[in-house]
């Protein structure tokens, strides 16, 4: 997906501006062919989706890293010396895999955001106007 996005955004400033623009406001919808426009359910715009995934995965990574720091303090002992040590070790490995997955999602979304902002000054200016909930 990252390679596809890189190919799509490479030397294509109108696409870059469109994606960042749709992170600010959703694209217009065509209601001419629909009988009852109030029943239409649309997903989020691509730009908004990328920004939301990047922010959510950043928050989750910070939270998971904080939790795993507390869990790492227990690891100084031998696994067999801790009551239920094997089970704790296995659950710690699952937590680390979850954290790695969160970091991977964050890296992918951050890379796409970086591709959008890297070479287009109009995108950089528009990105300052993206509303975020923090």
PDB file of N, CA and C in Angstrom, residues 5-113:
ATOM      1  N   UNK A   5       0.794   4.204  -2.789  1.00  0.00           N
ATOM      2  CA  UNK A   5       0.612   5.621  -2.441  1.00  0.00           C
ATOM      3  C   UNK A   5       1.773   6.467  -2.941  1.00  0.00           C
ATOM      4  N   UNK A   6       2.987   5.947  -2.826  1.00  0.00           N
ATOM      5  CA  UNK A   6       4.147   6.684  -3.310  1.00  0.00           C
ATOM      6  C   UNK A   6       4.050   6.911  -4.818  1.00  0.00           C
ATOM      7  N   UNK A   7       3.633   5.887  -5.561  1.00  0.00           N
ATOM      8  CA  UNK A   7       3.474   6.032  -7.016  1.00  0.00           C
ATOM      9  C   UNK A   7       2.347   7.006  -7.349  1.00  0.00           C
ATOM     10  N   UNK A   8       1.275   6.953  -6.597  1.00  0.00           N
ATOM     11  CA  UNK A   8       0.133   7.825  -6.841  1.00  0.00           C
ATOM     12  C   UNK A   8       0.482   9.289  -6.562  1.00  0.00           C
ATOM     13  N   UNK A   9       1.274   9.522  -5.519  1.00  0.00           N
ATOM     14  CA  UNK A   9       1.583  10.897  -5.110  1.00  0.00           C
ATOM     15  C   UNK A   9       2.815  11.473  -5.794  1.00  0.00           C
ATOM     16  N   UNK A  10       3.634  10.632  -6.401  1.00  0.00           N
ATOM     17  CA  UNK A  10       4.877  11.105  -7.005  1.00  0.00           C
ATOM     18  C   UNK A  10       4.585  12.070  -8.159  1.00  0.00           C
ATOM     19  N   UNK A  11       5.103  13.271  -8.050  1.00  0.00           N
ATOM     20  CA  UNK A  11       4.998  14.285  -9.094  1.00  0.00           C
ATOM     21  C   UNK A  11       3.541  14.540  -9.485  1.00  0.00           C
ATOM     22  N   UNK A  12       2.649  14.519  -8.498  1.00  0.00           N
ATOM     23  CA  UNK A  12       1.224  14.704  -8.735  1.00  0.00           C
ATOM     24  C   UNK A  12       0.682  15.688  -7.693  1.00  0.00           C
ATOM     25  N   UNK A  13       1.011  16.991  -7.834  1.00  0.00           N
ATOM     26  CA  UNK A  13       0.609  17.955  -6.806  1.00  0.00           C
ATOM     27  C   UNK A  13      -0.898  18.113  -6.665  1.00  0.00           C
ATOM     28  N   UNK A  14      -1.659  17.916  -7.730  1.00  0.00           N
ATOM     29  CA  UNK A  14      -3.114  18.053  -7.603  1.00  0.00           C
ATOM     30  C   UNK A  14      -3.696  16.959  -6.707  1.00  0.00           C
ATOM     31  N   UNK A  15      -3.152  15.747  -6.789  1.00  0.00           N
ATOM     32  CA  UNK A  15      -3.608  14.659  -5.912  1.00  0.00           C
ATOM     33  C   UNK A  15      -3.213  14.948  -4.465  1.00  0.00           C
ATOM     34  N   UNK A  16      -2.000  15.434  -4.255  1.00  0.00           N
ATOM     35  CA  UNK A  16      -1.536  15.761  -2.907  1.00  0.00           C
ATOM     36  C   UNK A  16      -2.429  16.829  -2.281  1.00  0.00           C
ATOM     37  N   UNK A  17      -2.712  17.884  -3.041  1.00  0.00           N
ATOM     38  CA  UNK A  17      -3.550  18.968  -2.527  1.00  0.00           C
ATOM     39  C   UNK A  17      -4.972  18.463  -2.271  1.00  0.00           C
ATOM     40  N   UNK A  18      -5.478  17.585  -3.139  1.00  0.00           N
ATOM     41  CA  UNK A  18      -6.819  17.039  -2.960  1.00  0.00           C
ATOM     42  C   UNK A  18      -6.922  16.230  -1.670  1.00  0.00           C
ATOM     43  N   UNK A  19      -5.936  15.387  -1.410  1.00  0.00           N
ATOM     44  CA  UNK A  19      -5.984  14.553  -0.203  1.00  0.00           C
ATOM     45  C   UNK A  19      -5.902  15.415   1.054  1.00  0.00           C
ATOM     46  N   UNK A  20      -4.987  16.375   1.068  1.00  0.00           N
ATOM     47  CA  UNK A  20      -4.884  17.260   2.232  1.00  0.00           C
ATOM     48  C   UNK A  20      -6.143  18.109   2.365  1.00  0.00           C
ATOM     49  N   UNK A  21      -6.676  18.574   1.243  1.00  0.00           N
ATOM     50  CA  UNK A  21      -7.910  19.364   1.283  1.00  0.00           C
ATOM     51  C   UNK A  21      -9.077  18.586   1.848  1.00  0.00           C
ATOM     52  N   UNK A  22      -9.151  17.285   1.518  1.00  0.00           N
ATOM     53  CA  UNK A  22     -10.240  16.464   2.042  1.00  0.00           C
ATOM     54  C   UNK A  22     -10.011  16.062   3.490  1.00  0.00           C
ATOM     55  N   UNK A  23      -8.827  16.284   4.010  1.00  0.00           N
ATOM     56  CA  UNK A  23      -8.616  16.103   5.450  1.00  0.00           C
ATOM     57  C   UNK A  23      -9.208  17.286   6.212  1.00  0.00           C
ATOM     58  N   UNK A  24      -9.286  18.429   5.535  1.00  0.00           N
ATOM     59  CA  UNK A  24      -9.862  19.627   6.166  1.00  0.00           C
ATOM     60  C   UNK A  24     -11.383  19.594   6.059  1.00  0.00           C
ATOM     61  N   UNK A  25     -11.906  19.399   4.852  1.00  0.00           N
ATOM     62  CA  UNK A  25     -13.345  19.303   4.623  1.00  0.00           C
ATOM     63  C   UNK A  25     -13.609  18.115   3.712  1.00  0.00           C
ATOM     64  N   UNK A  26     -14.729  17.418   3.892  1.00  0.00           N
ATOM     65  CA  UNK A  26     -15.014  16.258   3.036  1.00  0.00           C
ATOM     66  C   UNK A  26     -15.308  16.698   1.603  1.00  0.00           C
ATOM     67  N   UNK A  27     -15.095  15.798   0.645  1.00  0.00           N
ATOM     68  CA  UNK A  27     -15.383  16.147  -0.747  1.00  0.00           C
ATOM     69  C   UNK A  27     -16.889  16.306  -0.970  1.00  0.00           C
ATOM     70  N   UNK A  28     -17.281  17.089  -1.964  1.00  0.00           N
ATOM     71  CA  UNK A  28     -18.719  17.237  -2.243  1.00  0.00           C
ATOM     72  C   UNK A  28     -19.309  15.927  -2.745  1.00  0.00           C
ATOM     73  N   UNK A  29     -20.560  15.720  -2.440  1.00  0.00           N
ATOM     74  CA  UNK A  29     -21.250  14.493  -2.845  1.00  0.00           C
ATOM     75  C   UNK A  29     -22.233  14.809  -3.961  1.00  0.00           C
ATOM     76  N   UNK A  30     -22.447  13.862  -4.857  1.00  0.00           N
ATOM     77  CA  UNK A  30     -23.394  14.012  -5.946  1.00  0.00           C
ATOM     78  C   UNK A  30     -24.697  13.317  -5.562  1.00  0.00           C
ATOM     79  N   UNK A  31     -25.751  14.091  -5.333  1.00  0.00           N
ATOM     80  CA  UNK A  31     -27.035  13.542  -4.906  1.00  0.00           C
ATOM     81  C   UNK A  31     -28.066  13.514  -6.038  1.00  0.00           C
ATOM     82  N   UNK A  32     -27.671  13.803  -7.266  1.00  0.00           N
ATOM     83  CA  UNK A  32     -28.630  13.891  -8.376  1.00  0.00           C
ATOM     84  C   UNK A  32     -29.279  12.555  -8.704  1.00  0.00           C
ATOM     85  N   UNK A  33     -28.539  11.453  -8.577  1.00  0.00           N
ATOM     86  CA  UNK A  33     -29.050  10.150  -8.987  1.00  0.00           C
ATOM     87  C   UNK A  33     -29.740   9.383  -7.864  1.00  0.00           C
ATOM     88  N   UNK A  34     -29.834   9.954  -6.689  1.00  0.00           N
ATOM     89  CA  UNK A  34     -30.344   9.254  -5.515  1.00  0.00           C
ATOM     90  C   UNK A  34     -31.753   9.758  -5.184  1.00  0.00           C
ATOM     91  N   UNK A  35     -32.656   8.823  -4.856  1.00  0.00           N
ATOM     92  CA  UNK A  35     -34.028   9.194  -4.499  1.00  0.00           C
ATOM     93  C   UNK A  35     -34.098   9.884  -3.139  1.00  0.00           C
ATOM     94  N   UNK A  36     -33.406   9.319  -2.141  1.00  0.00           N
ATOM     95  CA  UNK A  36     -33.465   9.862  -0.786  1.00  0.00           C
ATOM     96  C   UNK A  36     -32.038  10.100  -0.286  1.00  0.00           C
ATOM     97  N   UNK A  37     -31.484  11.310  -0.480  1.00  0.00           N
ATOM     98  CA  UNK A  37     -30.080  11.563  -0.120  1.00  0.00           C
ATOM     99  C   UNK A  37     -29.776  11.445   1.369  1.00  0.00           C
ATOM    100  N   UNK A  38     -30.784  11.543   2.239  1.00  0.00           N
ATOM    101  CA  UNK A  38     -30.511  11.479   3.676  1.00  0.00           C
ATOM    102  C   UNK A  38     -30.112  10.076   4.132  1.00  0.00           C
ATOM    103  N   UNK A  39     -30.378   9.048   3.313  1.00  0.00           N
ATOM    104  CA  UNK A  39     -30.061   7.675   3.690  1.00  0.00           C
ATOM    105  C   UNK A  39     -28.685   7.223   3.216  1.00  0.00           C
ATOM    106  N   UNK A  40     -27.951   8.076   2.552  1.00  0.00           N
ATOM    107  CA  UNK A  40     -26.643   7.696   2.022  1.00  0.00           C
ATOM    108  C   UNK A  40     -25.618   7.714   3.150  1.00  0.00           C
ATOM    109  N   UNK A  41     -24.832   6.652   3.243  1.00  0.00           N
ATOM    110  CA  UNK A  41     -23.765   6.553   4.231  1.00  0.00           C
ATOM    111  C   UNK A  41     -22.428   6.520   3.496  1.00  0.00           C
ATOM    112  N   UNK A  42     -21.614   7.512   3.703  1.00  0.00           N
ATOM    113  CA  UNK A  42     -20.295   7.551   3.083  1.00  0.00           C
ATOM    114  C   UNK A  42     -19.225   7.324   4.137  1.00  0.00           C
ATOM    115  N   UNK A  43     -18.142   6.699   3.732  1.00  0.00           N
ATOM    116  CA  UNK A  43     -16.994   6.544   4.616  1.00  0.00           C
ATOM    117  C   UNK A  43     -16.223   7.850   4.699  1.00  0.00           C
ATOM    118  N   UNK A  44     -15.217   7.889   5.537  1.00  0.00           N
ATOM    119  CA  UNK A  44     -14.435   9.124   5.647  1.00  0.00           C
ATOM    120  C   UNK A  44     -13.624   9.364   4.374  1.00  0.00           C
ATOM    121  N   UNK A  45     -13.328  10.620   4.114  1.00  0.00           N
ATOM    122  CA  UNK A  45     -12.472  10.963   2.977  1.00  0.00           C
ATOM    123  C   UNK A  45     -11.072  10.415   3.228  1.00  0.00           C
ATOM    124  N   UNK A  46     -10.339  10.152   2.158  1.00  0.00           N
ATOM    125  CA  UNK A  46      -9.011   9.535   2.291  1.00  0.00           C
ATOM    126  C   UNK A  46      -8.075  10.376   3.148  1.00  0.00           C
ATOM    127  N   UNK A  47      -8.063  11.667   2.938  1.00  0.00           N
ATOM    128  CA  UNK A  47      -7.175  12.534   3.721  1.00  0.00           C
ATOM    129  C   UNK A  47      -7.508  12.513   5.203  1.00  0.00           C
ATOM    130  N   UNK A  48      -8.796  12.570   5.516  1.00  0.00           N
ATOM    131  CA  UNK A  48      -9.227  12.538   6.913  1.00  0.00           C
ATOM    132  C   UNK A  48      -8.893  11.195   7.538  1.00  0.00           C
ATOM    133  N   UNK A  49      -9.084  10.113   6.770  1.00  0.00           N
ATOM    134  CA  UNK A  49      -8.791   8.777   7.266  1.00  0.00           C
ATOM    135  C   UNK A  49      -7.303   8.632   7.594  1.00  0.00           C
ATOM    136  N   UNK A  50      -6.433   9.093   6.715  1.00  0.00           N
ATOM    137  CA  UNK A  50      -4.984   8.994   6.948  1.00  0.00           C
ATOM    138  C   UNK A  50      -4.586   9.775   8.192  1.00  0.00           C
ATOM    139  N   UNK A  51      -5.096  10.982   8.338  1.00  0.00           N
ATOM    140  CA  UNK A  51      -4.770  11.806   9.512  1.00  0.00           C
ATOM    141  C   UNK A  51      -5.296  11.142  10.781  1.00  0.00           C
ATOM    142  N   UNK A  52      -6.529  10.638  10.750  1.00  0.00           N
ATOM    143  CA  UNK A  52      -7.101   9.985  11.936  1.00  0.00           C
ATOM    144  C   UNK A  52      -6.318   8.741  12.334  1.00  0.00           C
ATOM    145  N   UNK A  53      -5.913   7.933  11.352  1.00  0.00           N
ATOM    146  CA  UNK A  53      -5.127   6.727  11.653  1.00  0.00           C
ATOM    147  C   UNK A  53      -3.775   7.112  12.243  1.00  0.00           C
ATOM    148  N   UNK A  54      -3.147   8.133  11.679  1.00  0.00           N
ATOM    149  CA  UNK A  54      -1.848   8.573  12.187  1.00  0.00           C
ATOM    150  C   UNK A  54      -1.960   9.065  13.629  1.00  0.00           C
ATOM    151  N   UNK A  55      -2.962   9.875  13.918  1.00  0.00           N
ATOM    152  CA  UNK A  55      -3.124  10.402  15.280  1.00  0.00           C
ATOM    153  C   UNK A  55      -3.513   9.305  16.267  1.00  0.00           C
ATOM    154  N   UNK A  56      -4.428   8.428  15.867  1.00  0.00           N
ATOM    155  CA  UNK A  56      -4.860   7.355  16.771  1.00  0.00           C
ATOM    156  C   UNK A  56      -3.724   6.387  17.064  1.00  0.00           C
ATOM    157  N   UNK A  57      -2.948   6.040  16.038  1.00  0.00           N
ATOM    158  CA  UNK A  57      -1.847   5.105  16.275  1.00  0.00           C
ATOM    159  C   UNK A  57      -0.734   5.764  17.075  1.00  0.00           C
ATOM    160  N   UNK A  58      -0.550   7.071  16.920  1.00  0.00           N
ATOM    161  CA  UNK A  58       0.446   7.775  17.742  1.00  0.00           C
ATOM    162  C   UNK A  58       0.035   7.762  19.208  1.00  0.00           C
ATOM    163  N   UNK A  59      -1.249   8.038  19.462  1.00  0.00           N
ATOM    164  CA  UNK A  59      -1.746   8.006  20.839  1.00  0.00           C
ATOM    165  C   UNK A  59      -1.650   6.608  21.425  1.00  0.00           C
ATOM    166  N   UNK A  60      -2.022   5.595  20.639  1.00  0.00           N
ATOM    167  CA  UNK A  60      -1.959   4.217  21.123  1.00  0.00           C
ATOM    168  C   UNK A  60      -0.522   3.795  21.387  1.00  0.00           C
ATOM    169  N   UNK A  61       0.399   4.219  20.545  1.00  0.00           N
ATOM    170  CA  UNK A  61       1.806   3.867  20.747  1.00  0.00           C
ATOM    171  C   UNK A  61       2.341   4.500  22.020  1.00  0.00           C
ATOM    172  N   UNK A  62       1.966   5.753  22.278  1.00  0.00           N
ATOM    173  CA  UNK A  62       2.407   6.401  23.523  1.00  0.00           C
ATOM    174  C   UNK A  62       1.842   5.690  24.736  1.00  0.00           C
ATOM    175  N   UNK A  63       0.553   5.326  24.676  1.00  0.00           N
ATOM    176  CA  UNK A  63      -0.092   4.643  25.795  1.00  0.00           C
ATOM    177  C   UNK A  63       0.519   3.270  26.018  1.00  0.00           C
ATOM    178  N   UNK A  64       0.690   2.495  24.949  1.00  0.00           N
ATOM    179  CA  UNK A  64       1.262   1.157  25.076  1.00  0.00           C
ATOM    180  C   UNK A  64       2.704   1.207  25.571  1.00  0.00           C
ATOM    181  N   UNK A  65       3.465   2.192  25.110  1.00  0.00           N
ATOM    182  CA  UNK A  65       4.854   2.314  25.567  1.00  0.00           C
ATOM    183  C   UNK A  65       4.897   2.631  27.056  1.00  0.00           C
ATOM    184  N   UNK A  66       3.989   3.463  27.528  1.00  0.00           N
ATOM    185  CA  UNK A  66       3.928   3.787  28.956  1.00  0.00           C
ATOM    186  C   UNK A  66       3.571   2.559  29.770  1.00  0.00           C
ATOM    187  N   UNK A  67       2.610   1.774  29.294  1.00  0.00           N
ATOM    188  CA  UNK A  67       2.209   0.562  30.010  1.00  0.00           C
ATOM    189  C   UNK A  67       3.340  -0.458  30.016  1.00  0.00           C
ATOM    190  N   UNK A  68       4.025  -0.621  28.875  1.00  0.00           N
ATOM    191  CA  UNK A  68       5.068  -1.644  28.807  1.00  0.00           C
ATOM    192  C   UNK A  68       6.294  -1.264  29.624  1.00  0.00           C
ATOM    193  N   UNK A  69       6.534   0.022  29.865  1.00  0.00           N
ATOM    194  CA  UNK A  69       7.642   0.422  30.735  1.00  0.00           C
ATOM    195  C   UNK A  69       7.397  -0.102  32.143  1.00  0.00           C
ATOM    196  N   UNK A  70       6.152   0.005  32.617  1.00  0.00           N
ATOM    197  CA  UNK A  70       5.822  -0.533  33.933  1.00  0.00           C
ATOM    198  C   UNK A  70       5.953  -2.045  33.976  1.00  0.00           C
ATOM    199  N   UNK A  71       5.596  -2.721  32.888  1.00  0.00           N
ATOM    200  CA  UNK A  71       5.702  -4.181  32.848  1.00  0.00           C
ATOM    201  C   UNK A  71       7.152  -4.624  32.785  1.00  0.00           C
ATOM    202  N   UNK A  72       8.010  -3.829  32.190  1.00  0.00           N
ATOM    203  CA  UNK A  72       9.422  -4.202  32.060  1.00  0.00           C
ATOM    204  C   UNK A  72      10.145  -4.233  33.405  1.00  0.00           C
ATOM    205  N   UNK A  73       9.630  -3.540  34.397  1.00  0.00           N
ATOM    206  CA  UNK A  73      10.282  -3.536  35.715  1.00  0.00           C
ATOM    207  C   UNK A  73      10.240  -4.923  36.358  1.00  0.00           C
ATOM    208  N   UNK A  74       9.216  -5.732  36.001  1.00  0.00           N
ATOM    209  CA  UNK A  74       9.100  -7.082  36.552  1.00  0.00           C
ATOM    210  C   UNK A  74      10.094  -8.044  35.909  1.00  0.00           C
ATOM    211  N   UNK A  75      10.596  -7.726  34.748  1.00  0.00           N
ATOM    212  CA  UNK A  75      11.398  -8.670  33.984  1.00  0.00           C
ATOM    213  C   UNK A  75      12.813  -8.853  34.527  1.00  0.00           C
ATOM    214  N   UNK A  76      13.170  -8.138  35.565  1.00  0.00           N
ATOM    215  CA  UNK A  76      14.510  -8.286  36.123  1.00  0.00           C
ATOM    216  C   UNK A  76      14.698  -9.616  36.820  1.00  0.00           C
ATOM    217  N   UNK A  77      13.624 -10.299  37.215  1.00  0.00           N
ATOM    218  CA  UNK A  77      13.704 -11.585  37.901  1.00  0.00           C
ATOM    219  C   UNK A  77      13.663 -12.706  36.873  1.00  0.00           C
ATOM    220  N   UNK A  78      14.060 -13.892  37.333  1.00  0.00           N
ATOM    221  CA  UNK A  78      13.920 -15.060  36.464  1.00  0.00           C
ATOM    222  C   UNK A  78      12.445 -15.381  36.294  1.00  0.00           C
ATOM    223  N   UNK A  79      12.105 -15.888  35.133  1.00  0.00           N
ATOM    224  CA  UNK A  79      10.699 -16.170  34.822  1.00  0.00           C
ATOM    225  C   UNK A  79      10.118 -17.178  35.799  1.00  0.00           C
ATOM    226  N   UNK A  80      10.890 -18.217  36.156  1.00  0.00           N
ATOM    227  CA  UNK A  80      10.366 -19.265  37.032  1.00  0.00           C
ATOM    228  C   UNK A  80      10.258 -18.801  38.480  1.00  0.00           C
ATOM    229  N   UNK A  81      10.931 -17.698  38.858  1.00  0.00           N
ATOM    230  CA  UNK A  81      10.855 -17.193  40.222  1.00  0.00           C
ATOM    231  C   UNK A  81       9.585 -16.390  40.480  1.00  0.00           C
ATOM    232  N   UNK A  82       8.937 -15.949  39.440  1.00  0.00           N
ATOM    233  CA  UNK A  82       7.722 -15.148  39.590  1.00  0.00           C
ATOM    234  C   UNK A  82       6.529 -16.091  39.589  1.00  0.00           C
ATOM    235  N   UNK A  83       5.608 -15.967  40.559  1.00  0.00           N
ATOM    236  CA  UNK A  83       4.402 -16.798  40.509  1.00  0.00           C
ATOM    237  C   UNK A  83       3.630 -16.525  39.219  1.00  0.00           C
ATOM    238  N   UNK A  84       3.351 -17.582  38.494  1.00  0.00           N
ATOM    239  CA  UNK A  84       2.689 -17.416  37.194  1.00  0.00           C
ATOM    240  C   UNK A  84       3.602 -16.803  36.152  1.00  0.00           C
ATOM    241  N   UNK A  85       4.906 -16.984  36.319  1.00  0.00           N
ATOM    242  CA  UNK A  85       5.898 -16.318  35.469  1.00  0.00           C
ATOM    243  C   UNK A  85       5.787 -16.670  34.008  1.00  0.00           C
ATOM    244  N   UNK A  86       5.556 -17.929  33.695  1.00  0.00           N
ATOM    245  CA  UNK A  86       5.447 -18.334  32.285  1.00  0.00           C
ATOM    246  C   UNK A  86       4.262 -17.637  31.617  1.00  0.00           C
ATOM    247  N   UNK A  87       3.136 -17.597  32.306  1.00  0.00           N
ATOM    248  CA  UNK A  87       1.957 -16.945  31.737  1.00  0.00           C
ATOM    249  C   UNK A  87       2.195 -15.455  31.549  1.00  0.00           C
ATOM    250  N   UNK A  88       2.867 -14.833  32.536  1.00  0.00           N
ATOM    251  CA  UNK A  88       3.164 -13.404  32.403  1.00  0.00           C
ATOM    252  C   UNK A  88       4.105 -13.156  31.237  1.00  0.00           C
ATOM    253  N   UNK A  89       5.094 -14.046  31.060  1.00  0.00           N
ATOM    254  CA  UNK A  89       6.045 -13.890  29.967  1.00  0.00           C
ATOM    255  C   UNK A  89       5.328 -13.987  28.621  1.00  0.00           C
ATOM    256  N   UNK A  90       4.426 -14.956  28.487  1.00  0.00           N
ATOM    257  CA  UNK A  90       3.695 -15.114  27.235  1.00  0.00           C
ATOM    258  C   UNK A  90       2.789 -13.920  26.978  1.00  0.00           C
ATOM    259  N   UNK A  91       2.134 -13.399  28.017  1.00  0.00           N
ATOM    260  CA  UNK A  91       1.274 -12.226  27.818  1.00  0.00           C
ATOM    261  C   UNK A  91       2.115 -10.999  27.489  1.00  0.00           C
ATOM    262  N   UNK A  92       3.332 -10.914  28.064  1.00  0.00           N
ATOM    263  CA  UNK A  92       4.227  -9.810  27.717  1.00  0.00           C
ATOM    264  C   UNK A  92       4.637  -9.882  26.252  1.00  0.00           C
ATOM    265  N   UNK A  93       4.874 -11.096  25.744  1.00  0.00           N
ATOM    266  CA  UNK A  93       5.225 -11.249  24.336  1.00  0.00           C
ATOM    267  C   UNK A  93       4.063 -10.828  23.440  1.00  0.00           C
ATOM    268  N   UNK A  94       2.832 -11.166  23.843  1.00  0.00           N
ATOM    269  CA  UNK A  94       1.662 -10.747  23.076  1.00  0.00           C
ATOM    270  C   UNK A  94       1.540  -9.226  23.080  1.00  0.00           C
ATOM    271  N   UNK A  95       1.805  -8.600  24.239  1.00  0.00           N
ATOM    272  CA  UNK A  95       1.759  -7.143  24.322  1.00  0.00           C
ATOM    273  C   UNK A  95       2.815  -6.506  23.425  1.00  0.00           C
ATOM    274  N   UNK A  96       4.002  -7.111  23.381  1.00  0.00           N
ATOM    275  CA  UNK A  96       5.051  -6.583  22.520  1.00  0.00           C
ATOM    276  C   UNK A  96       4.678  -6.724  21.047  1.00  0.00           C
ATOM    277  N   UNK A  97       4.036  -7.831  20.684  1.00  0.00           N
ATOM    278  CA  UNK A  97       3.574  -7.987  19.308  1.00  0.00           C
ATOM    279  C   UNK A  97       2.507  -6.959  18.966  1.00  0.00           C
ATOM    280  N   UNK A  98       1.600  -6.688  19.910  1.00  0.00           N
ATOM    281  CA  UNK A  98       0.581  -5.659  19.696  1.00  0.00           C
ATOM    282  C   UNK A  98       1.228  -4.296  19.525  1.00  0.00           C
ATOM    283  N   UNK A  99       2.213  -4.012  20.355  1.00  0.00           N
ATOM    284  CA  UNK A  99       2.909  -2.729  20.267  1.00  0.00           C
ATOM    285  C   UNK A  99       3.649  -2.604  18.942  1.00  0.00           C
ATOM    286  N   UNK A 100       4.273  -3.686  18.484  1.00  0.00           N
ATOM    287  CA  UNK A 100       4.956  -3.663  17.192  1.00  0.00           C
ATOM    288  C   UNK A 100       3.960  -3.402  16.057  1.00  0.00           C
ATOM    289  N   UNK A 101       2.776  -3.990  16.167  1.00  0.00           N
ATOM    290  CA  UNK A 101       1.746  -3.762  15.152  1.00  0.00           C
ATOM    291  C   UNK A 101       1.291  -2.299  15.157  1.00  0.00           C
ATOM    292  N   UNK A 102       1.131  -1.722  16.339  1.00  0.00           N
ATOM    293  CA  UNK A 102       0.741  -0.313  16.442  1.00  0.00           C
ATOM    294  C   UNK A 102       1.823   0.580  15.840  1.00  0.00           C
ATOM    295  N   UNK A 103       3.083   0.281  16.130  1.00  0.00           N
ATOM    296  CA  UNK A 103       4.177   1.059  15.558  1.00  0.00           C
ATOM    297  C   UNK A 103       4.207   0.941  14.036  1.00  0.00           C
ATOM    298  N   UNK A 104       3.910  -0.249  13.522  1.00  0.00           N
ATOM    299  CA  UNK A 104       3.900  -0.446  12.077  1.00  0.00           C
ATOM    300  C   UNK A 104       2.806   0.389  11.415  1.00  0.00           C
ATOM    301  N   UNK A 105       1.625   0.398  12.002  1.00  0.00           N
ATOM    302  CA  UNK A 105       0.526   1.217  11.480  1.00  0.00           C
ATOM    303  C   UNK A 105       0.910   2.686  11.530  1.00  0.00           C
ATOM    304  N   UNK A 106       1.495   3.107  12.645  1.00  0.00           N
ATOM    305  CA  UNK A 106       1.909   4.497  12.795  1.00  0.00           C
ATOM    306  C   UNK A 106       2.964   4.867  11.769  1.00  0.00           C
ATOM    307  N   UNK A 107       3.914   3.979  11.537  1.00  0.00           N
ATOM    308  CA  UNK A 107       4.973   4.244  10.563  1.00  0.00           C
ATOM    309  C   UNK A 107       4.387   4.387   9.161  1.00  0.00           C
ATOM    310  N   UNK A 108       3.463   3.491   8.789  1.00  0.00           N
ATOM    311  CA  UNK A 108       2.857   3.553   7.452  1.00  0.00           C
ATOM    312  C   UNK A 108       2.063   4.841   7.260  1.00  0.00           C
ATOM    313  N   UNK A 109       1.231   5.178   8.232  1.00  0.00           N
ATOM    314  CA  UNK A 109       0.440   6.407   8.121  1.00  0.00           C
ATOM    315  C   UNK A 109       1.348   7.632   8.124  1.00  0.00           C
ATOM    316  N   UNK A 110       2.375   7.620   8.961  1.00  0.00           N
ATOM    317  CA  UNK A 110       3.318   8.740   9.000  1.00  0.00           C
ATOM    318  C   UNK A 110       4.086   8.883   7.702  1.00  0.00           C
ATOM    319  N   UNK A 111       4.390   7.769   7.071  1.00  0.00           N
ATOM    320  CA  UNK A 111       5.101   7.830   5.791  1.00  0.00           C
ATOM    321  C   UNK A 111       4.224   8.456   4.715  1.00  0.00           C
ATOM    322  N   UNK A 112       2.940   8.113   4.699  1.00  0.00           N
ATOM    323  CA  UNK A 112       2.029   8.704   3.726  1.00  0.00           C
ATOM    324  C   UNK A 112       1.874  10.204   3.984  1.00  0.00           C
ATOM    325  N   UNK A 113       1.721  10.586   5.248  1.00  0.00           N
ATOM    326  CA  UNK A 113       1.627  12.008   5.576  1.00  0.00           C
ATOM    327  C   UNK A 113       2.911  12.721   5.164  1.00  0.00           C
TER     328      UNK A 113
END
